[in-house]
Amino acid sequence: MAQLISAIRKFKKFLPYIGISAIFFLLILICVFLFNYYVPNSPAISLKINPYYLLVRWDSIHYLNIILQGYTSPSVFFPLYPLVVSWFSLFFPAIFSGFLVSFLALSFALYYLNKLFKLNDDSEISTRSLLLLLVFPTALFFSLIYTEALFLALSAAFFYYAQRKQWLTAVIIGFFATLTRNIGIFLWPIYLIYIFSSLYSSNSSIYKNFFQKINNLIQKKEFWYSFIIPAGLLTFCTYNYFQFGNFLAFLSGQKDWSASRSFVWPWQSLYYYFRAIFVVPFSEVGVFNFLRIVIIEGGSFLLLLVATIYWTIKKNWPFSIYCFLNLLLFSCMFPMSSVNRYIVVIFPIFIFLAHITKKRDWLFYSLLALFFIFFVFNIYLFSQGAWVA
């Protein structure tokens, strides 16, 4: 009986986040409806289709193909999200199941983010961080048949349990995160940082008897737990081997998926980036590419860079390294397409923004308004068939 009462209490604490997620989804659905029935020549009217089918495009199509047919060829798309949706699709239509999984995942993400934020900050920082996250221009992908909501939920829960020193729970969640997106592997070094910092206080010298400390670390069972995290990626690699005869078949899928994108050294990416701004004639770059690559993607990259510097100065090494590893990955991509979508799951960015605006209400509300305007604008673009990330 006591366990039942405890479960009910926990569920009551979770209910507000279901409500917030429902409001978020409802806002997007209302916007899509209005944009398609009150905008002349909208796709829904011209094609005579349900406007909400317009939300099932781009990556969503590929996930639905995996859900319905499995992996028929090497794919860049990791398996956990389509696997979870396929379980739900035993009871509901596949498209509805995809939206339902994203809805529930966003609810869990908000729940764990709030718990995580309150471990280190007050309620104001937590509220501001969540608000900035939910109205970020590419937050609309939390509501689509994409992995953003699920990965955010897993990464937030991982950081929460790691900070609470619930090591086994953290690594199991990390295992599932590496099955959701490739950047889930970044949680492995983050876990090791949490273990190291838990064994040695910030007052002790890191460099004093460093090798002795490392030796002590590897004798801990918590250290060996860490290998559960990359086991998720190894599981997917093993599946690729038996299915396609190649452990790294998903990398060839990446090449086929983004043939226009190349992986280069960071300094080469920066060189190409600044060359597009100052050397290549504007007429060759084009207005659309200039806005997308230089302003949108470059601005997203800059935001991540500033957040990385901020957490490094604050000596919050888990947040700092997490941001840095993602920054390093993006700096090796040219062109840096979709960075504005990728960074929406890197939640330390939004804690950073909440911190710097805490005593500057004018800046917080200005940033909130700016994000919201572009958030609604992205919904409009997406609902009209345009590429927004």
XYZ file of N, CA and C in Angstrom, residues 127-382:
768
model
N 13.163 27.684 -14.160
C 12.034 28.148 -14.973
C 12.510 28.862 -16.221
N 13.494 29.733 -16.058
C 14.000 30.486 -17.211
C 14.662 29.554 -18.223
N 15.407 28.568 -17.744
C 16.070 27.624 -18.654
C 15.054 26.856 -19.477
N 13.992 26.380 -18.815
C 12.975 25.600 -19.518
C 12.207 26.458 -20.518
N 11.904 27.702 -20.143
C 11.194 28.593 -21.062
C 12.022 28.867 -22.309
N 13.303 29.163 -22.112
C 14.180 29.437 -23.254
C 14.332 28.207 -24.145
N 14.370 27.034 -23.519
C 14.463 25.790 -24.288
C 13.223 25.577 -25.145
N 12.042 25.776 -24.551
C 10.789 25.461 -25.242
C 10.460 26.431 -26.373
N 11.007 27.645 -26.328
C 10.724 28.595 -27.410
C 11.944 28.808 -28.306
N 12.969 27.989 -28.126
C 14.118 28.087 -29.023
C 13.631 27.825 -30.449
N 14.162 28.535 -31.442
C 13.627 28.442 -32.816
C 13.437 27.036 -33.362
N 14.321 26.098 -32.995
C 14.176 24.741 -33.529
C 13.567 23.772 -32.515
N 12.963 24.302 -31.453
C 12.308 23.431 -30.464
C 11.113 22.699 -31.057
N 10.621 23.146 -32.185
C 9.466 22.479 -32.805
C 9.767 21.012 -33.107
N 11.063 20.651 -33.246
C 11.419 19.271 -33.545
C 11.152 18.337 -32.370
N 10.950 18.896 -31.182
C 10.555 18.068 -30.046
C 9.190 17.430 -30.282
N 8.369 18.065 -31.101
C 7.001 17.590 -31.315
C 6.857 16.719 -32.548
N 7.943 16.510 -33.285
C 7.865 15.778 -34.548
C 8.379 14.349 -34.395
N 8.294 13.590 -35.462
C 8.804 12.212 -35.448
C 10.307 12.282 -35.691
N 10.985 12.795 -34.706
C 12.439 12.982 -34.677
C 12.941 12.491 -33.321
N 14.257 12.369 -33.182
C 14.839 11.840 -31.941
C 15.111 12.915 -30.889
N 14.880 14.185 -31.215
C 15.274 15.266 -30.305
C 14.702 15.098 -28.899
N 13.405 14.866 -28.785
C 12.769 14.781 -27.465
C 13.289 13.581 -26.685
N 13.407 12.435 -27.347
C 13.877 11.230 -26.661
C 15.316 11.387 -26.197
N 16.178 11.932 -27.060
C 17.570 12.089 -26.657
C 17.708 13.104 -25.521
N 16.927 14.184 -25.573
C 16.970 15.169 -24.498
C 16.539 14.531 -23.176
N 15.505 13.703 -23.199
C 15.045 13.035 -21.984
C 16.136 12.130 -21.417
N 16.774 11.352 -22.277
C 17.811 10.425 -21.816
C 19.038 11.161 -21.304
N 19.484 12.190 -22.021
C 20.682 12.927 -21.591
C 20.420 13.687 -20.295
N 19.223 14.275 -20.136
C 18.891 14.981 -18.903
C 18.851 14.011 -17.731
N 18.233 12.842 -17.930
C 18.177 11.834 -16.863
C 19.577 11.328 -16.527
N 20.415 11.154 -17.563
C 21.797 10.709 -17.331
C 22.541 11.704 -16.436
N 22.501 12.982 -16.780
C 23.195 13.995 -15.981
C 22.634 14.044 -14.556
N 21.329 13.907 -14.435
C 20.702 13.961 -13.104
C 21.200 12.819 -12.224
N 21.159 11.595 -12.730
C 21.560 10.451 -11.906
C 23.070 10.415 -11.691
N 23.837 10.875 -12.672
C 25.288 10.948 -12.480
C 25.633 11.952 -11.388
N 24.940 13.083 -11.380
C 25.212 14.079 -10.354
C 24.754 13.596 -8.977
N 23.734 12.745 -8.966
C 23.259 12.157 -7.709
C 24.104 10.946 -7.298
N 25.100 10.594 -8.114
C 26.006 9.475 -7.872
C 25.280 8.131 -7.889
N 24.206 8.068 -8.645
C 23.520 6.801 -8.874
C 24.089 6.219 -10.157
N 25.291 5.648 -10.025
C 26.137 5.340 -11.163
C 25.530 4.311 -12.105
N 25.007 3.235 -11.554
C 24.489 2.179 -12.420
C 23.283 2.657 -13.225
N 22.409 3.416 -12.594
C 21.258 3.985 -13.309
C 21.724 4.903 -14.424
N 22.751 5.711 -14.133
C 23.267 6.667 -15.123
C 23.823 5.950 -16.346
N 24.605 4.885 -16.134
C 25.232 4.226 -17.290
C 24.206 3.458 -18.118
N 23.179 2.917 -17.473
C 22.129 2.227 -18.236
C 21.407 3.224 -19.132
N 21.117 4.403 -18.592
C 20.500 5.455 -19.409
C 21.449 5.890 -20.517
N 22.750 5.995 -20.197
C 23.753 6.337 -21.209
C 23.808 5.305 -22.326
N 23.632 4.041 -21.972
C 23.579 2.956 -22.971
C 22.469 3.225 -23.985
N 21.290 3.576 -23.492
C 20.164 3.841 -24.396
C 20.367 5.134 -25.181
N 21.073 6.109 -24.589
C 21.340 7.360 -25.302
C 22.226 7.117 -26.516
N 23.209 6.200 -26.384
C 24.085 5.905 -27.532
C 23.354 5.111 -28.606
N 22.210 4.529 -28.256
C 21.383 3.853 -29.247
C 20.399 4.814 -29.913
N 20.374 6.054 -29.421
C 19.424 7.038 -29.932
C 20.067 7.988 -30.931
N 21.263 8.494 -30.577
C 21.977 9.413 -31.472
C 23.468 9.181 -31.330
N 24.211 9.532 -32.363
C 25.659 9.297 -32.327
C 26.342 10.085 -31.216
N 25.846 11.275 -30.874
C 26.497 12.074 -29.835
C 26.251 11.501 -28.447
N 25.465 10.439 -28.350
C 25.291 9.782 -27.054
C 26.608 9.261 -26.505
N 27.568 8.962 -27.397
C 28.872 8.470 -26.955
C 29.612 9.512 -26.127
N 29.244 10.788 -26.276
C 29.885 11.845 -25.490
C 29.576 11.716 -23.996
N 28.548 10.966 -23.662
C 28.203 10.790 -22.249
C 29.219 9.889 -21.530
N 29.979 9.126 -22.291
C 30.995 8.254 -21.688
C 32.068 9.074 -20.951
N 32.759 10.010 -21.623
C 33.738 10.826 -20.878
C 33.090 11.686 -19.791
N 31.836 12.108 -19.997
C 31.156 12.895 -18.967
C 30.988 12.063 -17.699
N 30.628 10.814 -17.860
C 30.474 9.913 -16.714
C 31.799 9.765 -15.967
N 32.887 9.601 -16.713
C 34.202 9.453 -16.087
C 34.595 10.720 -15.320
N 34.230 11.871 -15.850
C 34.496 13.137 -15.150
C 33.725 13.184 -13.842
N 32.475 12.769 -13.866
C 31.663 12.750 -12.643
C 32.270 11.818 -11.594
N 32.731 10.641 -12.027
C 33.345 9.706 -11.081
C 34.619 10.295 -10.479
N 35.471 10.825 -11.344
C 36.744 11.381 -10.880
C 36.507 12.513 -9.888
N 35.569 13.411 -10.218
C 35.304 14.550 -9.332
C 34.649 14.108 -8.037
N 33.942 12.979 -8.038
C 33.319 12.491 -6.796
C 34.348 11.877 -5.856
N 35.436 11.361 -6.436
C 36.474 10.742 -5.612
C 37.450 11.763 -5.043
N 37.635 12.857 -5.774
C 38.616 13.862 -5.359
C 37.963 15.223 -5.324
N 38.020 15.858 -4.194
C 37.375 17.157 -4.019
C 38.069 18.207 -4.865
N 37.358 19.319 -5.096
C 37.914 20.413 -5.897
C 39.099 21.071 -5.208
N 39.251 20.832 -3.897
C 40.363 21.442 -3.159
C 41.670 20.681 -3.356
N 41.564 19.414 -3.762
C 42.784 18.634 -3.959
C 43.392 18.951 -5.317
N 44.683 18.821 -5.386
C 45.385 19.088 -6.635
C 45.162 17.932 -7.603
N 44.722 18.263 -8.814
C 44.484 17.225 -9.810
C 45.795 16.581 -10.247
N 46.847 17.394 -10.280
C 48.114 16.911 -10.820
C 48.976 16.194 -9.782
N 48.674 16.394 -8.503
C 49.441 15.743 -7.456
C 49.059 14.264 -7.392
N 50.043 13.401 -7.542
C 49.815 11.957 -7.535
C 48.729 11.565 -8.547
N 48.803 12.198 -9.718
C 47.754 12.000 -10.721
C 47.616 10.530 -11.111
N 48.741 9.877 -11.374
C 48.691 8.488 -11.818
C 48.200 7.559 -10.709
N 48.502 7.927 -9.458
C 47.988 7.141 -8.343
C 46.468 7.251 -8.262
N 45.983 8.448 -8.535
C 44.535 8.666 -8.511
C 43.848 7.890 -9.634
N 44.488 7.873 -10.796
C 43.928 7.110 -11.907
C 43.928 5.619 -11.568
N 44.998 5.160 -10.962
C 45.086 3.757 -10.568
C 43.989 3.404 -9.567
N 43.747 4.315 -8.624
C 42.671 4.084 -7.658
C 41.309 4.073 -8.343
N 41.187 4.927 -9.357
C 39.910 5.036 -10.058
C 39.563 3.740 -10.773
N 40.525 3.168 -11.483
C 40.223 1.976 -12.283
C 39.997 0.741 -11.414
N 40.271 0.845 -10.132
C 39.977 -0.257 -9.238
C 38.550 -0.202 -8.698
N 37.857 0.877 -9.012
C 36.480 1.041 -8.554
C 35.518 0.360 -9.523
N 34.508 -0.287 -8.968
C 33.514 -0.928 -9.837
C 32.742 0.111 -10.650
N 32.609 1.323 -10.102
C 31.911 2.380 -10.821
C 32.609 2.727 -12.132
N 33.947 2.601 -12.138
C 34.696 2.853 -13.370
C 34.328 1.825 -14.432
N 34.237 0.574 -14.048
C 33.943 -0.475 -15.021
C 32.497 -0.418 -15.494
N 31.633 0.180 -14.660
C 30.269 0.421 -15.133
C 30.268 1.270 -16.403
N 31.274 2.150 -16.531
C 31.269 3.128 -17.626
C 31.225 2.475 -19.001
N 31.727 1.228 -19.099
C 31.780 0.567 -20.400
C 30.396 0.114 -20.876
N 29.416 0.223 -20.004
C 28.050 -0.059 -20.430
C 27.594 0.990 -21.448
N 28.072 2.240 -21.303
C 27.636 3.318 -22.196
C 28.042 3.058 -23.646
N 29.326 2.837 -23.956
C 29.676 2.567 -25.367
C 29.152 1.220 -25.860
N 28.690 0.354 -24.936
C 28.116 -0.920 -25.366
C 26.879 -0.708 -26.222
N 26.195 0.436 -26.032
C 25.050 0.753 -26.869
C 25.462 0.923 -28.323
N 26.525 1.691 -28.543
C 27.042 1.884 -29.904
C 27.567 0.565 -30.468
N 28.246 -0.216 -29.613
C 28.775 -1.512 -30.051
C 27.640 -2.448 -30.471
N 26.519 -2.362 -29.764
C 25.353 -3.182 -30.125
C 24.870 -2.842 -31.533
N 24.788 -1.543 -31.830
C 24.349 -1.122 -33.162
C 25.374 -1.534 -34.214
N 26.659 -1.413 -33.881
C 27.709 -1.833 -34.815
C 27.606 -3.334 -35.107
N 27.345 -4.123 -34.053
C 27.219 -5.570 -34.232
C 26.034 -5.907 -35.125
N 24.926 -5.199 -34.901
C 23.757 -5.399 -35.769
C 24.105 -5.077 -37.223
N 24.822 -3.982 -37.449
C 25.227 -3.601 -38.802
C 26.096 -4.675 -39.447
N 26.932 -5.314 -38.627
C 27.811 -6.359 -39.167
C 27.005 -7.557 -39.658
N 26.075 -8.009 -38.838
C 25.291 -9.184 -39.223
C 24.270 -8.863 -40.317
N 23.810 -7.608 -40.347
C 22.805 -7.233 -41.346
C 23.432 -6.865 -42.691
N 24.588 -6.139 -42.626
C 25.172 -5.608 -43.869
C 26.632 -6.007 -44.076
N 27.191 -6.796 -43.138
C 28.563 -7.252 -43.292
C 29.612 -6.208 -42.982
N 29.222 -5.160 -42.271
C 30.152 -4.069 -41.973
C 29.782 -3.449 -40.626
N 30.720 -3.495 -39.664
C 30.462 -2.925 -38.344
C 30.100 -1.442 -38.421
N 30.712 -0.736 -39.372
C 30.525 0.712 -39.473
C 29.651 1.073 -40.675
N 28.688 0.225 -40.960
C 27.815 0.479 -42.116
C 27.045 1.778 -41.970
N 26.753 2.174 -40.723
C 26.004 3.421 -40.530
C 26.820 4.637 -40.952
N 28.148 4.509 -40.978
C 28.974 5.623 -41.449
C 28.844 5.790 -42.955
N 28.741 4.673 -43.677
C 28.502 4.791 -45.115
C 27.114 5.350 -45.364
N 26.182 5.026 -44.464
C 24.858 5.629 -44.543
C 24.915 7.118 -44.344
N 25.824 7.569 -43.472
C 26.007 9.005 -43.248
C 26.505 9.682 -44.520
N 27.448 9.038 -45.207
C 27.985 9.621 -46.440
C 26.905 9.726 -47.512
N 26.075 8.671 -47.607
C 25.012 8.690 -48.617
C 23.945 9.717 -48.261
N 23.708 9.878 -46.945
C 22.648 10.778 -46.498
C 23.032 12.234 -46.700
N 24.284 12.560 -46.457
C 24.702 13.959 -46.536
C 25.864 14.098 -47.503
N 25.615 13.765 -48.754
C 26.677 13.798 -49.761
C 27.225 15.202 -49.959
N 26.391 16.215 -49.708
C 26.839 17.589 -49.903
C 27.676 18.092 -48.736
N 27.717 17.325 -47.642
C 28.475 17.737 -46.469
C 29.754 16.926 -46.390
N 30.841 17.579 -46.046
C 32.115 16.880 -45.899
C 32.660 17.109 -44.498
N 33.420 16.130 -44.024
C 34.055 16.255 -42.712
C 35.499 16.696 -42.930
N 35.844 17.795 -42.309
C 37.155 18.407 -42.506
C 37.760 18.725 -41.150
N 39.023 19.138 -41.164
C 39.648 19.597 -39.927
C 38.997 20.912 -39.487
N 38.921 21.158 -38.178
C 38.243 22.373 -37.701
C 38.743 23.654 -38.339
N 40.071 23.765 -38.525
C 40.602 25.003 -39.111
C 40.199 25.145 -40.588
N 39.997 23.998 -41.263
C 39.522 24.068 -42.646
C 38.074 24.559 -42.690
N 37.267 24.069 -41.741
C 35.869 24.496 -41.681
C 35.773 25.998 -41.439
N 36.593 26.497 -40.505
C 36.582 27.936 -40.222
C 37.065 28.734 -41.429
N 38.062 28.181 -42.125
C 38.566 28.854 -43.325
C 37.469 28.977 -44.374
N 36.766 27.874 -44.643
C 35.678 27.891 -45.626
C 34.565 28.835 -45.183
N 34.327 28.852 -43.888
C 33.251 29.680 -43.342
C 33.544 31.161 -43.579
N 34.739 31.594 -43.183
C 35.098 33.007 -43.356
C 35.305 33.362 -44.830
N 35.707 32.389 -45.619
C 35.855 32.629 -47.049
C 34.483 32.921 -47.675
N 33.457 32.170 -47.215
C 32.108 32.400 -47.732
C 31.597 33.792 -47.372
N 32.101 34.342 -46.250
C 31.652 35.675 -45.811
C 32.399 36.782 -46.543
N 33.731 36.661 -46.602
C 34.543 37.796 -47.028
C 35.158 37.675 -48.423
N 35.241 36.459 -48.980
C 35.953 36.278 -50.244
C 35.001 35.976 -51.397
N 34.155 34.961 -51.204
C 33.246 34.553 -52.284
C 32.224 35.662 -52.531
N 32.026 36.045 -53.791
C 31.032 37.087 -54.100
C 29.640 36.701 -53.574
N 28.959 37.693 -53.045
C 27.636 37.464 -52.461
C 26.675 36.856 -53.477
N 26.839 37.226 -54.738
C 25.958 36.709 -55.785
C 26.114 35.195 -55.955
N 27.328 34.677 -55.661
C 27.563 33.240 -55.778
C 27.016 32.490 -54.570
N 27.157 33.103 -53.408
C 26.659 32.460 -52.188
C 25.143 32.418 -52.196
N 24.524 33.518 -52.559
C 23.065 33.590 -52.577
C 22.513 34.043 -51.240
N 21.385 34.704 -51.274
C 20.780 35.226 -50.048
C 20.408 34.100 -49.091
N 19.776 33.050 -49.627
C 19.323 31.955 -48.770
C 20.493 31.270 -48.082
N 21.538 30.901 -48.858
C 22.698 30.227 -48.272
C 23.432 31.118 -47.288
N 23.495 32.411 -47.583
C 24.163 33.326 -46.665
C 23.421 33.370 -45.328
N 22.108 33.496 -45.380
C 21.318 33.535 -44.146
C 21.408 32.217 -43.387
N 21.338 31.117 -44.126
C 21.322 29.808 -43.466
C 22.678 29.450 -42.875
N 23.733 29.510 -43.705
C 25.053 29.059 -43.262
C 25.727 30.091 -42.366
N 25.692 31.342 -42.782
C 26.448 32.372 -42.077
C 25.721 32.867 -40.835
N 24.440 33.173 -40.974
C 23.705 33.770 -39.861
C 23.128 32.708 -38.921
N 22.331 31.790 -39.463
C 21.626 30.825 -38.605
C 22.575 29.777 -38.034
N 23.286 29.065 -38.928
C 24.180 28.025 -38.435
C 25.382 28.622 -37.701
N 25.924 29.717 -38.263
C 27.052 30.376 -37.596
C 26.668 30.932 -36.239
N 25.463 31.500 -36.138
C 24.995 32.018 -34.859
C 24.794 30.910 -33.842
N 24.288 29.764 -34.291
C 24.101 28.615 -33.392
C 25.451 28.101 -32.902
N 26.414 28.027 -33.815
C 27.762 27.587 -33.452
C 28.380 28.557 -32.441
N 28.187 29.852 -32.658
C 28.732 30.868 -31.753
C 28.099 30.762 -30.370
N 26.792 30.511 -30.324
C 26.110 30.346 -29.039
C 26.689 29.177 -28.264
N 26.942 28.070 -28.942
C 27.543 26.907 -28.292
C 28.961 27.208 -27.830
N 29.710 27.958 -28.631
C 31.074 28.331 -28.271
C 31.094 29.177 -26.993
N 30.221 30.169 -26.918
C 30.166 31.044 -25.747
C 29.753 30.252 -24.509
N 28.792 29.331 -24.676
C 28.370 28.496 -23.546
C 29.519 27.613 -23.062
N 30.300 27.091 -23.997
C 31.464 26.270 -23.636
C 32.458 27.074 -22.815
N 32.744 28.288 -23.257
C 33.682 29.164 -22.531
C 33.129 29.488 -21.145
N 31.827 29.769 -21.077
C 31.199 30.120 -19.794
C 31.339 28.987 -18.778
N 31.003 27.762 -19.178
C 31.073 26.645 -18.238
C 32.510 26.270 -17.903
N 33.437 26.560 -18.817
C 34.853 26.326 -18.513
C 35.334 27.306 -17.449
N 34.948 28.568 -17.582
C 35.307 29.579 -16.581
C 34.704 29.225 -15.220
N 33.470 28.722 -15.246
C 32.785 28.339 -14.003
C 33.302 27.011 -13.437
N 34.173 26.337 -14.187
C 34.747 25.052 -13.809
C 33.691 23.978 -13.590
N 32.606 24.091 -14.350
C 31.617 23.018 -14.367
C 32.030 22.088 -15.504
N 32.910 21.151 -15.180
C 33.564 20.358 -16.215
C 32.618 19.431 -16.976
N 31.629 18.809 -16.343
C 30.703 17.996 -17.149
C 29.985 18.812 -18.225
N 29.474 19.991 -17.860
C 28.801 20.842 -18.844
C 29.797 21.369 -19.874
N 30.976 21.771 -19.404
C 31.994 22.335 -20.287
C 32.442 21.324 -21.342
N 32.761 20.112 -20.900
C 33.247 19.091 -21.825
C 32.142 18.636 -22.767
N 30.922 18.548 -22.254
C 29.788 18.153 -23.099
C 29.592 19.163 -24.227
N 29.625 20.435 -23.881
C 29.499 21.481 -24.908
C 30.685 21.452 -25.864
N 31.889 21.270 -25.299
C 33.096 21.294 -26.133
C 33.110 20.154 -27.149
N 32.732 18.950 -26.726
C 32.743 17.810 -27.643
C 31.767 18.022 -28.797
N 30.599 18.583 -28.487
C 29.644 18.895 -29.551
C 30.173 20.013 -30.447
N 30.833 20.996 -29.833
C 31.431 22.089 -30.596
C 32.489 21.552 -31.558
N 33.308 20.626 -31.065
C 34.355 20.036 -31.894
C 33.750 19.267 -33.066
N 32.676 18.524 -32.795
C 32.014 17.778 -33.861
C 31.478 18.715 -34.936
N 30.798 19.783 -34.521
C 30.216 20.712 -35.489
C 31.288 21.454 -36.275
N 32.423 21.725 -35.634
C 33.489 22.461 -36.314
C 34.167 21.610 -37.385
N 33.906 20.307 -37.369
C 34.480 19.422 -38.391
C 33.523 19.198 -39.555
N 32.378 19.888 -39.538
C 31.387 19.727 -40.588
C 31.368 20.954 -41.482
N 31.376 20.718 -42.794
C 31.196 21.837 -43.719
C 30.331 21.380 -44.890
N 29.261 22.119 -45.178
C 28.791 23.266 -44.396
C 28.147 22.818 -43.093
N 28.087 23.730 -42.118
C 27.538 23.393 -40.806
C 26.006 23.422 -40.857
N 25.436 22.545 -41.668
C 23.983 22.533 -41.805
C 23.336 21.791 -40.639
N 22.191 22.297 -40.212
C 21.371 21.715 -39.138
C 21.942 21.906 -37.741
N 22.997 22.691 -37.584
C 23.535 22.941 -36.244
C 22.477 23.600 -35.368
N 21.641 24.464 -35.963
C 20.593 25.121 -35.175
C 19.598 24.110 -34.614
N 19.441 22.959 -35.253
C 18.587 21.898 -34.696
C 19.361 21.034 -33.718
N 20.606 20.731 -34.043
C 21.388 19.846 -33.188
C 21.607 20.426 -31.790
N 21.785 21.740 -31.687
C 22.122 22.312 -30.386
C 20.926 22.401 -29.453
N 19.702 22.169 -29.938
C 18.533 22.315 -29.073
C 18.537 21.259 -27.962
N 19.253 20.143 -28.148
C 19.316 19.110 -27.109
C 20.490 19.323 -26.158
N 21.348 20.301 -26.450
C 22.506 20.566 -25.589
C 22.053 21.551 -24.506
N 21.406 21.042 -23.482
C 20.694 21.868 -22.514
C 21.577 22.798 -21.673
N 22.896 22.516 -21.477
C 23.697 23.508 -20.739
C 23.680 24.896 -21.372
N 23.399 24.969 -22.670
C 23.285 26.272 -23.341
C 22.193 27.110 -22.691
N 21.072 26.485 -22.366
C 19.918 27.224 -21.858
C 20.086 27.573 -20.373
N 20.830 26.756 -19.651
C 21.175 27.129 -18.269
C 22.098 28.339 -18.292
N 23.048 28.328 -19.229
C 23.954 29.468 -19.396
C 23.176 30.744 -19.691
N 22.210 30.670 -20.608
C 21.410 31.846 -20.946
C 20.586 32.315 -19.750
N 20.076 31.368 -18.962
C 19.308 31.732 -17.767
C 20.191 32.433 -16.747
N 21.432 31.991 -16.612
C 22.362 32.614 -15.659
C 22.690 34.052 -16.047
N 23.002 34.267 -17.319
C 23.441 35.614 -17.710
C 22.279 36.603 -17.785
N 21.040 36.088 -17.771
C 19.881 36.990 -17.817
C 19.156 37.080 -16.477
N 19.686 36.411 -15.463
C 18.975 36.363 -14.174
C 18.745 37.751 -13.591
N 19.753 38.602 -13.610
C 19.624 39.954 -13.056
C 19.402 40.997 -14.147
N 19.051 40.509 -15.320
C 18.782 41.402 -16.454
C 17.452 40.982 -17.081
N 16.379 41.344 -16.424
C 15.058 40.934 -16.907
C 14.799 41.410 -18.333
N 15.263 42.602 -18.649
C 15.049 43.136 -19.988
C 15.696 42.244 -21.042
N 16.881 41.694 -20.704
C 17.581 40.821 -21.645
C 16.866 39.480 -21.761
N 16.400 38.967 -20.626
C 15.696 37.682 -20.651
C 14.430 37.768 -21.497
N 13.606 38.779 -21.256
C 12.347 38.887 -21.991
C 12.579 39.241 -23.465
N 13.634 39.982 -23.735
C 13.974 40.276 -25.129
C 14.393 39.000 -25.856
N 15.219 38.197 -25.174
C 15.671 36.935 -25.754
C 14.500 35.967 -25.923
N 13.626 35.942 -24.923
C 12.455 35.074 -24.986
C 11.551 35.460 -26.163
N 11.350 36.757 -26.334
C 10.507 37.239 -27.438
C 11.144 36.934 -28.784
N 12.464 37.144 -28.885
C 13.169 36.878 -30.139
C 13.097 35.396 -30.503
N 13.361 34.541 -29.513
C 13.271 33.101 -29.753
C 11.862 32.716 -30.201
N 10.862 33.257 -29.519
C 9.479 32.877 -29.811
C 9.073 33.294 -31.229
N 9.495 34.474 -31.642
C 9.173 34.943 -32.996
C 9.743 33.987 -34.037
N 11.014 33.610 -33.866
C 11.632 32.696 -34.823
C 11.081 31.277 -34.683
N 10.649 30.921 -33.480
C 10.018 29.621 -33.252
C 8.735 29.501 -34.073
N 7.881 30.514 -33.985
C 6.628 30.519 -34.751
C 6.926 30.603 -36.251
N 7.926 31.397 -36.609
C 8.294 31.520 -38.017
C 8.774 30.185 -38.581
N 9.524 29.423 -37.767
C 9.977 28.108 -38.216
C 8.808 27.139 -38.377
N 7.809 27.258 -37.501
C 6.610 26.426 -37.660
C 5.938 26.754 -38.990
N 5.870 28.043 -39.284
C 5.280 28.468 -40.561
C 6.062 27.888 -41.742
N 7.369 28.024 -41.714
C 8.191 27.525 -42.812
C 8.036 26.018 -42.977
N 8.101 25.305 -41.849
C 8.006 23.847 -41.898
C 6.650 23.405 -42.425
